[in-house]
Amino acid sequence: MLMKNRLTAYTKILCIIGHPITHSMSPLMHNIAIQDLDLDYVYIAFDVAPRNLKDAIKGLKALNVRGINVTIPYKEKVMPHLDRIDSLAEKIGAVNTIKLEGDLFLGKNTDAEGAIQALNDAGINLSGKDVLMIGSGGAAKAISYAIIQKVNKLTILNKTEQNAVNFANKLKKDFNALIEARKLNQKVIGIEIETADILINATPVGMYPYINDSLVSKEMLHKDIFVFDLIYNPLETRLIKDAKEVGCKTLNGLDMLVNQGALAFKWWTDTTPNKDLMKKKIIENLVHKKC
Ligand code: NAP
């Protein structure tokens, strides 16, 4: 049974910062986990305007805030304001979780591990696979670092070609893998998808309220490709719906979201949260539950 969350002068604070922030599911999933474990924590959301980011980080430390999640648009911008960043987050170039240790703010990236756990739980063996990644933003970078040592080939397609090329060049310096970067367009998707084993949508295309949008048409999909769409609102994007109709195995972004949150929670509180409960809470509160 869930215990009542009592807020007292002992209560430790966790939070998320972003801009905007009202769409975030993190307060819901973390507070339900806190209540479930009867921990003396509370998790709140702060909408931080870009001009205030540096002061906000300073203020959060001064107020002894124990843990912070960072979301769009600050996963990169927050990095210069931290005391230490772990090597994976440094390489990815994005921090999504901060922990106060003593008087130091430590940064890491739990998106990468969260995605890998989600793929493992979905029974996906990455070894030797050809992966087609659409997008080369923070999430695409985190997943690329997480999978690059296992896969045979990673092809990154991006709207702004240079962003994909820059990232691919960085990856090539660190790993001796087959990595290609190309400009995203329908013709290139059509060519690359034919030989791909796994397709990952790491763009916001298809996200609520634009639920009928998809960068990959149904005709391009083939039943042997596994489709991972990082979007979780809606749970079934147009891409996922089309892929299911073609007979593909699919995965939405919900498990990755819960996993990255659970990893942060464990780091902050040294306690393992109930992921099923966190997931249920998110599903109950999604604006758009099904296409
Ligand atoms: P980001 O850093 O802002 O990157 C966005 C990426 O999407 C960029 O590569 C951008 O291309 C591309 N893009 C944006 N609009 C596009 C359009 N109309 N057509 C084609 N490409 C477009 O964002 P992010 O943090 O990587 O997030 C990407 C997606 O993953 C979002 O939907 C987000 O909700 C989801 N996500 C899910 C989780 C999870 O836990 N499930 C975690 C993180 C992110 P350019 O470089 O050309 O701008």
XYZ file of C-alpha atoms and ligand atoms in Angstrom:
339
model
C 0.000 0.000 0.000
C 1.224 3.538 -0.749
C 2.225 5.515 2.333
C 1.295 9.189 2.765
C 4.090 11.498 1.698
C 4.801 13.734 4.708
C 6.714 16.908 3.951
C 8.750 18.115 6.927
C 11.898 20.124 7.555
C 13.835 16.856 7.055
C 12.442 16.210 3.585
C 15.111 16.014 0.867
C 14.445 17.649 -2.482
C 14.839 16.175 -5.977
C 13.817 18.058 -9.098
C 13.780 18.423 -12.860
C 14.804 21.531 -14.755
C 13.812 22.348 -18.322
C 12.035 24.949 -20.438
C 9.138 24.404 -20.877
C 8.532 21.781 -18.201
C 4.795 21.276 -17.727
C 4.734 18.287 -20.143
C 7.201 16.338 -17.977
C 6.150 12.966 -16.560
C 9.131 12.861 -14.191
C 7.457 14.404 -11.101
C 4.623 11.863 -11.375
C 6.835 8.815 -11.754
C 9.383 9.827 -9.120
C 6.842 10.899 -6.506
C 4.886 7.648 -6.863
C 8.137 5.711 -6.353
C 9.001 7.871 -3.321
C 5.573 7.245 -1.788
C 5.723 3.541 -2.548
C 9.026 3.224 -0.671
C 7.971 5.711 2.035
C 11.160 7.735 1.517
C 11.545 11.238 2.922
C 12.011 12.902 -0.464
C 9.923 15.085 -2.718
C 10.403 15.648 -6.484
C 9.383 18.931 -8.086
C 9.636 20.609 -11.497
C 11.282 23.965 -12.199
C 10.772 25.908 -15.412
C 14.109 27.684 -15.801
C 14.376 30.470 -18.368
C 17.588 30.256 -20.454
C 19.046 33.448 -18.973
C 18.720 31.945 -15.471
C 20.338 28.531 -15.979
C 23.659 29.358 -14.288
C 21.958 31.040 -11.311
C 19.454 28.165 -11.045
C 22.230 25.566 -10.752
C 24.039 27.707 -8.169
C 20.790 28.164 -6.258
C 19.885 24.460 -6.333
C 23.272 23.661 -4.815
C 22.910 26.395 -2.194
C 19.522 24.923 -1.254
C 21.021 21.447 -0.893
C 18.878 19.885 -3.615
C 20.080 16.257 -3.725
C 19.281 15.249 -7.272
C 18.321 16.957 -10.532
C 17.025 15.675 -13.850
C 17.798 17.841 -16.837
C 15.592 17.964 -19.892
C 15.257 19.938 -23.139
C 16.923 22.384 -23.780
C 19.603 22.064 -21.080
C 21.208 18.611 -21.388
C 24.290 20.155 -23.049
C 24.116 23.677 -21.650
C 24.171 22.481 -18.043
C 27.555 20.772 -18.403
C 29.864 23.790 -17.825
C 28.069 24.467 -14.518
C 28.816 21.055 -12.971
C 31.826 20.036 -10.857
C 32.367 16.591 -12.390
C 30.918 14.685 -15.332
C 31.330 10.960 -15.910
C 33.217 9.876 -19.023
C 30.196 8.475 -20.927
C 28.173 11.679 -20.445
C 31.247 13.695 -21.463
C 31.535 11.669 -24.681
C 27.812 11.834 -25.435
C 27.954 15.567 -24.737
C 24.786 15.527 -22.628
C 23.898 15.201 -18.945
C 20.380 14.223 -17.907
C 21.029 13.475 -14.215
C 22.896 15.388 -11.506
C 23.643 14.265 -7.959
C 24.840 16.391 -5.058
C 27.739 14.659 -3.320
C 29.213 16.708 -0.495
C 29.260 20.128 -2.082
C 29.887 18.856 -5.599
C 27.377 18.482 -8.416
C 28.174 15.273 -10.369
C 26.655 14.719 -13.802
C 25.849 11.556 -15.743
C 23.672 10.332 -18.584
C 21.135 7.603 -17.799
C 19.401 7.788 -21.212
C 22.029 5.484 -22.739
C 21.666 2.718 -20.149
C 17.890 3.246 -20.059
C 17.655 2.585 -23.789
C 19.905 -0.474 -23.641
C 17.819 -1.970 -20.813
C 14.645 -1.338 -22.834
C 16.125 -3.060 -25.896
C 17.359 -6.005 -23.802
C 13.956 -6.372 -22.131
C 12.353 -6.375 -25.587
C 14.603 -9.335 -26.447
C 16.675 -7.444 -29.020
C 20.136 -8.823 -29.635
C 22.235 -5.972 -31.037
C 25.242 -8.105 -31.978
C 26.131 -7.775 -35.639
C 23.016 -5.780 -36.490
C 22.742 -2.894 -38.979
C 21.061 0.063 -37.285
C 19.402 2.980 -39.028
C 19.159 5.975 -36.683
C 16.991 8.920 -37.663
C 18.071 12.037 -35.772
C 21.372 13.022 -34.217
C 20.322 15.032 -31.155
C 20.946 14.200 -27.500
C 18.926 10.977 -27.420
C 20.431 9.656 -30.684
C 23.928 10.342 -29.345
C 23.245 8.582 -26.043
C 21.884 5.484 -27.793
C 24.675 5.482 -30.384
C 27.332 5.354 -27.664
C 25.397 2.630 -25.886
C 25.096 0.352 -28.941
C 28.146 1.109 -31.063
C 30.401 -1.613 -29.687
C 27.862 -4.340 -30.435
C 26.357 -3.450 -33.792
C 27.840 -4.147 -37.226
C 26.913 -0.810 -38.764
C 25.317 2.453 -37.655
C 23.826 4.793 -40.252
C 22.747 8.197 -38.959
C 20.326 10.276 -41.032
C 19.626 13.834 -39.969
C 17.694 16.862 -41.177
C 20.789 19.026 -40.686
C 23.376 16.814 -42.345
C 26.343 18.544 -40.725
C 25.129 17.649 -37.228
C 25.109 13.965 -38.184
C 28.498 14.206 -39.911
C 30.103 15.935 -36.906
C 28.735 13.317 -34.540
C 29.715 10.405 -36.796
C 33.275 11.766 -37.009
C 33.432 11.982 -33.220
C 32.173 8.407 -32.877
C 34.691 7.147 -35.444
C 37.541 8.570 -33.357
C 36.436 6.510 -30.358
C 35.292 3.309 -32.066
C 36.490 1.200 -34.914
C 32.988 0.565 -36.253
C 31.178 1.038 -39.540
C 29.517 4.456 -39.177
C 27.865 6.533 -41.888
C 26.125 9.905 -41.749
C 23.797 11.202 -44.435
C 21.225 13.891 -45.050
C 17.731 12.771 -44.105
C 15.355 12.553 -47.043
C 12.790 10.065 -48.305
C 15.049 8.624 -51.000
C 17.885 7.936 -48.556
C 15.524 6.389 -46.008
C 14.157 4.125 -48.742
C 17.646 2.920 -49.665
C 19.042 2.514 -46.153
C 15.991 0.810 -44.674
C 16.199 -2.110 -47.120
C 19.245 -3.602 -45.429
C 18.673 -2.351 -41.873
C 17.786 -4.718 -39.027
C 16.811 -2.012 -36.550
C 15.211 1.400 -37.173
C 15.341 4.021 -34.418
C 13.329 7.238 -34.557
C 15.213 9.715 -32.363
C 13.345 12.798 -33.581
C 10.175 14.392 -32.197
C 8.302 13.672 -35.453
C 5.054 11.884 -34.545
C 4.885 13.257 -31.015
C 1.624 14.639 -29.603
C -0.124 16.704 -30.939
C 1.293 15.838 -34.409
C 0.269 12.225 -34.072
C -0.263 11.528 -37.777
C 3.263 12.499 -38.789
C 5.955 9.953 -39.581
C 9.277 10.261 -41.383
C 9.052 6.687 -42.663
C 6.152 5.699 -44.881
C 4.439 2.339 -44.346
C 5.510 1.216 -47.844
C 9.189 1.516 -46.861
C 8.873 -0.788 -43.854
C 9.551 -4.520 -44.086
C 8.554 -7.120 -41.538
C 12.138 -8.113 -40.680
C 13.018 -4.704 -39.238
C 12.678 -3.941 -35.534
C 11.239 -0.444 -35.005
C 12.157 1.529 -31.876
C 10.434 4.910 -31.593
C 11.743 6.939 -28.636
C 8.464 8.843 -28.414
C 6.134 7.818 -25.558
C 3.304 10.310 -26.144
C 1.410 8.802 -27.872
C 2.427 5.275 -26.893
C 1.543 4.201 -30.404
C 2.919 6.703 -32.907
C 2.002 6.573 -36.556
C 5.373 4.893 -37.179
C 4.717 2.200 -34.560
C 1.178 1.655 -35.838
C 2.382 1.265 -39.444
C 5.214 -1.027 -38.362
C 2.808 -3.277 -36.446
C 0.532 -3.485 -39.480
C 3.479 -4.560 -41.630
C 4.331 -7.245 -39.069
C 7.417 -5.653 -37.462
C 8.384 -6.056 -33.826
C 8.178 -2.623 -32.168
C 9.109 -0.723 -29.022
C 7.931 2.714 -27.892
C 9.829 5.163 -25.644
C 8.015 4.398 -22.392
C 10.410 1.749 -21.068
C 13.430 3.918 -21.865
C 11.808 6.822 -20.014
C 11.069 4.722 -16.947
C 14.498 3.053 -17.024
C 16.426 6.338 -17.189
C 14.278 7.625 -14.310
C 14.769 4.478 -12.245
C 18.544 4.627 -12.766
C 18.583 8.253 -11.578
C 16.365 7.389 -8.589
C 18.705 4.556 -7.551
C 21.748 6.838 -7.863
C 20.162 9.544 -5.704
C 18.463 7.449 -3.018
C 20.385 4.153 -3.134
C 16.977 2.457 -3.392
C 15.432 0.541 -6.275
C 12.055 1.945 -7.340
C 9.086 -0.058 -8.587
C 9.275 0.472 -12.357
C 5.849 -1.071 -13.025
C 4.252 1.469 -10.706
C 6.145 4.335 -12.384
C 5.045 3.106 -15.789
C 1.407 2.769 -14.704
C 1.411 6.321 -13.346
C 2.718 7.701 -16.633
C 0.197 5.793 -18.747
C -2.667 7.060 -16.545
C -1.549 10.627 -17.149
C -0.669 10.620 -20.835
C -2.732 13.158 -22.723
C -2.999 10.861 -25.700
C -2.978 7.198 -24.805
C -3.564 5.493 -28.123
C -3.674 6.428 -31.826
P 17.151 17.030 -29.583
O 18.473 16.944 -28.937
O 16.463 18.355 -29.670
O 17.310 16.436 -31.088
C 16.223 16.430 -31.980
C 16.614 15.651 -33.245
O 15.449 15.542 -34.053
C 17.671 16.370 -34.085
O 18.462 15.410 -34.731
C 16.810 17.159 -35.089
O 17.493 17.406 -36.307
C 15.692 16.161 -35.327
N 14.461 16.824 -35.771
C 13.743 17.749 -35.118
N 12.652 18.079 -35.832
C 12.689 17.331 -36.973
C 11.847 17.234 -38.125
N 10.744 17.952 -38.244
N 12.196 16.361 -39.080
C 13.318 15.596 -38.987
N 14.153 15.655 -37.933
C 13.838 16.506 -36.925
O 16.083 16.066 -28.899
P 16.352 14.656 -28.170
O 16.516 14.885 -26.722
O 17.396 13.928 -28.914
O 14.926 13.964 -28.361
C 14.541 13.388 -29.587
C 13.256 12.569 -29.380
O 13.511 11.511 -28.468
C 12.087 13.364 -28.790
O 10.901 12.886 -29.351
C 12.127 13.009 -27.336
O 10.862 13.081 -26.716
C 12.592 11.564 -27.399
N 13.281 11.147 -26.173
C 12.754 10.110 -25.493
C 13.368 9.670 -24.342
C 12.778 8.517 -23.607
O 13.184 8.284 -22.457
N 11.861 7.795 -24.193
C 14.541 10.282 -23.878
C 15.068 11.352 -24.608
C 14.418 11.782 -25.762
P 18.470 18.674 -36.507
O 19.808 18.306 -35.942
O 18.492 18.867 -37.961
O 17.824 19.822 -35.769
